[in-house]
Amino acid sequence: MILMADIIAHASRVFGIPAVQITGPARCKDRCRARFAVCKLAYEMTRLTYTQIGLRLGGRDHSSIINLHHNADKRMQRNPKIWRVYSMLKGGE
């Protein structure tokens, strides 16, 4: 099973953003894009609840994570970098 830390570390490498910035409070586009990918993957590839994912993504509450997860598909269609991270971790590339 993949760990949340592995997902964050991989997204960090692909997006070129330090992991601490992915889990941090900033709402810059690049960090938010990475969070979308991380959130979707964490929900699909781990056994973590929305609450547990939120805690690992900088202490966000479960409703923020639900929103990230539900909007991830739209975001991935608009940004190939998000899709690339998702595909690479899912084993599609």
PDB file of C-alpha atoms in Angstrom:
ATOM      1  CA  MET A   1       0.000   0.000   0.000  1.00  0.00           C
ATOM      2  CA  ILE A   2       1.214   3.476  -0.798  1.00  0.00           C
ATOM      3  CA  LEU A   3       1.671   5.988   2.002  1.00  0.00           C
ATOM      4  CA  MET A   4       0.441   9.570   2.060  1.00  0.00           C
ATOM      5  CA  ALA A   5       4.047  10.710   2.564  1.00  0.00           C
ATOM      6  CA  ASP A   6       5.027   8.917  -0.672  1.00  0.00           C
ATOM      7  CA  ILE A   7       2.251  10.646  -2.599  1.00  0.00           C
ATOM      8  CA  ILE A   8       3.266  14.059  -1.264  1.00  0.00           C
ATOM      9  CA  ALA A   9       6.960  13.396  -1.974  1.00  0.00           C
ATOM     10  CA  HIS A  10       6.234  12.336  -5.557  1.00  0.00           C
ATOM     11  CA  ALA A  11       3.986  15.330  -6.190  1.00  0.00           C
ATOM     12  CA  SER A  12       6.722  17.520  -4.758  1.00  0.00           C
ATOM     13  CA  ARG A  13       9.239  16.173  -7.290  1.00  0.00           C
ATOM     14  CA  VAL A  14       6.899  16.370 -10.279  1.00  0.00           C
ATOM     15  CA  PHE A  15       5.539  19.832  -9.503  1.00  0.00           C
ATOM     16  CA  GLY A  16       8.925  21.148  -8.328  1.00  0.00           C
ATOM     17  CA  ILE A  17       7.443  22.359  -5.044  1.00  0.00           C
ATOM     18  CA  PRO A  18       8.797  21.472  -1.601  1.00  0.00           C
ATOM     19  CA  ALA A  19       6.517  19.065   0.265  1.00  0.00           C
ATOM     20  CA  VAL A  20       6.160  21.555   3.094  1.00  0.00           C
ATOM     21  CA  GLN A  21       4.587  24.003   0.626  1.00  0.00           C
ATOM     22  CA  ILE A  22       2.103  21.395  -0.617  1.00  0.00           C
ATOM     23  CA  THR A  23       0.933  20.821   2.939  1.00  0.00           C
ATOM     24  CA  GLY A  24       1.224  24.483   3.927  1.00  0.00           C
ATOM     25  CA  PRO A  25      -1.478  27.144   4.084  1.00  0.00           C
ATOM     26  CA  ALA A  26      -0.661  29.052   0.858  1.00  0.00           C
ATOM     27  CA  ARG A  27      -3.315  29.039  -1.841  1.00  0.00           C
ATOM     28  CA  CYS A  28      -1.086  29.770  -4.851  1.00  0.00           C
ATOM     29  CA  LYS A  29      -2.054  28.023  -8.090  1.00  0.00           C
ATOM     30  CA  ASP A  30       0.949  25.729  -8.209  1.00  0.00           C
ATOM     31  CA  ARG A  31       0.450  24.520  -4.646  1.00  0.00           C
ATOM     32  CA  CYS A  32      -3.280  24.063  -5.094  1.00  0.00           C
ATOM     33  CA  ARG A  33      -2.727  22.014  -8.251  1.00  0.00           C
ATOM     34  CA  ALA A  34      -0.376  19.725  -6.381  1.00  0.00           C
ATOM     35  CA  ARG A  35      -2.898  19.395  -3.549  1.00  0.00           C
ATOM     36  CA  PHE A  36      -5.633  18.361  -5.997  1.00  0.00           C
ATOM     37  CA  ALA A  37      -3.488  15.498  -7.259  1.00  0.00           C
ATOM     38  CA  VAL A  38      -2.372  14.498  -3.768  1.00  0.00           C
ATOM     39  CA  CYS A  39      -5.900  14.544  -2.404  1.00  0.00           C
ATOM     40  CA  LYS A  40      -7.394  12.443  -5.186  1.00  0.00           C
ATOM     41  CA  LEU A  41      -4.602   9.903  -4.997  1.00  0.00           C
ATOM     42  CA  ALA A  42      -4.671   9.736  -1.220  1.00  0.00           C
ATOM     43  CA  TYR A  43      -8.389   9.030  -1.220  1.00  0.00           C
ATOM     44  CA  GLU A  44      -8.133   6.377  -3.929  1.00  0.00           C
ATOM     45  CA  MET A  45      -4.862   4.696  -2.959  1.00  0.00           C
ATOM     46  CA  THR A  46      -4.837   4.768   0.834  1.00  0.00           C
ATOM     47  CA  ARG A  47      -7.347   3.743   3.435  1.00  0.00           C
ATOM     48  CA  LEU A  48      -7.375   7.203   4.955  1.00  0.00           C
ATOM     49  CA  THR A  49     -10.593   9.074   5.653  1.00  0.00           C
ATOM     50  CA  TYR A  50     -11.156  12.647   4.503  1.00  0.00           C
ATOM     51  CA  THR A  51     -10.361  13.772   8.046  1.00  0.00           C
ATOM     52  CA  GLN A  52      -7.073  11.856   8.109  1.00  0.00           C
ATOM     53  CA  ILE A  53      -6.074  13.175   4.680  1.00  0.00           C
ATOM     54  CA  GLY A  54      -6.842  16.703   5.861  1.00  0.00           C
ATOM     55  CA  LEU A  55      -4.627  16.304   8.893  1.00  0.00           C
ATOM     56  CA  ARG A  56      -1.743  15.158   6.694  1.00  0.00           C
ATOM     57  CA  LEU A  57      -2.346  18.038   4.283  1.00  0.00           C
ATOM     58  CA  GLY A  58      -1.606  20.718   6.821  1.00  0.00           C
ATOM     59  CA  GLY A  59      -4.520  20.286   9.202  1.00  0.00           C
ATOM     60  CA  ARG A  60      -7.292  21.007   6.727  1.00  0.00           C
ATOM     61  CA  ASP A  61     -10.777  19.945   7.761  1.00  0.00           C
ATOM     62  CA  HIS A  62     -12.642  17.119   6.086  1.00  0.00           C
ATOM     63  CA  SER A  63     -14.951  19.429   4.113  1.00  0.00           C
ATOM     64  CA  SER A  64     -11.942  21.036   2.407  1.00  0.00           C
ATOM     65  CA  ILE A  65     -10.672  17.608   1.425  1.00  0.00           C
ATOM     66  CA  ILE A  66     -14.091  16.551   0.136  1.00  0.00           C
ATOM     67  CA  ASN A  67     -14.114  19.680  -2.036  1.00  0.00           C
ATOM     68  CA  LEU A  68     -10.575  19.000  -3.303  1.00  0.00           C
ATOM     69  CA  HIS A  69     -11.459  15.398  -4.117  1.00  0.00           C
ATOM     70  CA  HIS A  70     -14.702  16.222  -5.921  1.00  0.00           C
ATOM     71  CA  ASN A  71     -13.116  18.981  -8.003  1.00  0.00           C
ATOM     72  CA  ALA A  72      -9.934  17.091  -8.852  1.00  0.00           C
ATOM     73  CA  ASP A  73     -11.304  15.597 -12.089  1.00  0.00           C
ATOM     74  CA  LYS A  74     -12.202  19.020 -13.498  1.00  0.00           C
ATOM     75  CA  ARG A  75      -8.810  20.386 -12.509  1.00  0.00           C
ATOM     76  CA  MET A  76      -6.972  17.460 -14.057  1.00  0.00           C
ATOM     77  CA  GLN A  77      -8.754  17.996 -17.377  1.00  0.00           C
ATOM     78  CA  ARG A  78      -7.571  21.609 -17.416  1.00  0.00           C
ATOM     79  CA  ASN A  79      -4.015  20.988 -16.272  1.00  0.00           C
ATOM     80  CA  PRO A  80      -1.916  18.176 -17.742  1.00  0.00           C
ATOM     81  CA  LYS A  81       0.629  18.396 -14.915  1.00  0.00           C
ATOM     82  CA  ILE A  82      -1.999  17.326 -12.385  1.00  0.00           C
ATOM     83  CA  TRP A  83      -3.015  14.466 -14.668  1.00  0.00           C
ATOM     84  CA  ARG A  84       0.645  13.429 -15.090  1.00  0.00           C
ATOM     85  CA  VAL A  85       1.205  13.138 -11.339  1.00  0.00           C
ATOM     86  CA  TYR A  86      -2.010  11.210 -10.956  1.00  0.00           C
ATOM     87  CA  SER A  87      -1.223   8.854 -13.851  1.00  0.00           C
ATOM     88  CA  MET A  88       2.351   8.237 -12.758  1.00  0.00           C
ATOM     89  CA  LEU A  89       1.324   7.274  -9.245  1.00  0.00           C
ATOM     90  CA  LYS A  90      -1.565   5.147 -10.452  1.00  0.00           C
ATOM     91  CA  GLY A  91       0.868   3.293 -12.703  1.00  0.00           C
ATOM     92  CA  GLY A  92      -0.527   4.616 -15.984  1.00  0.00           C
ATOM     93  CA  GLU A  93       2.724   6.053 -17.371  1.00  0.00           C
TER      94      GLU A  93
END
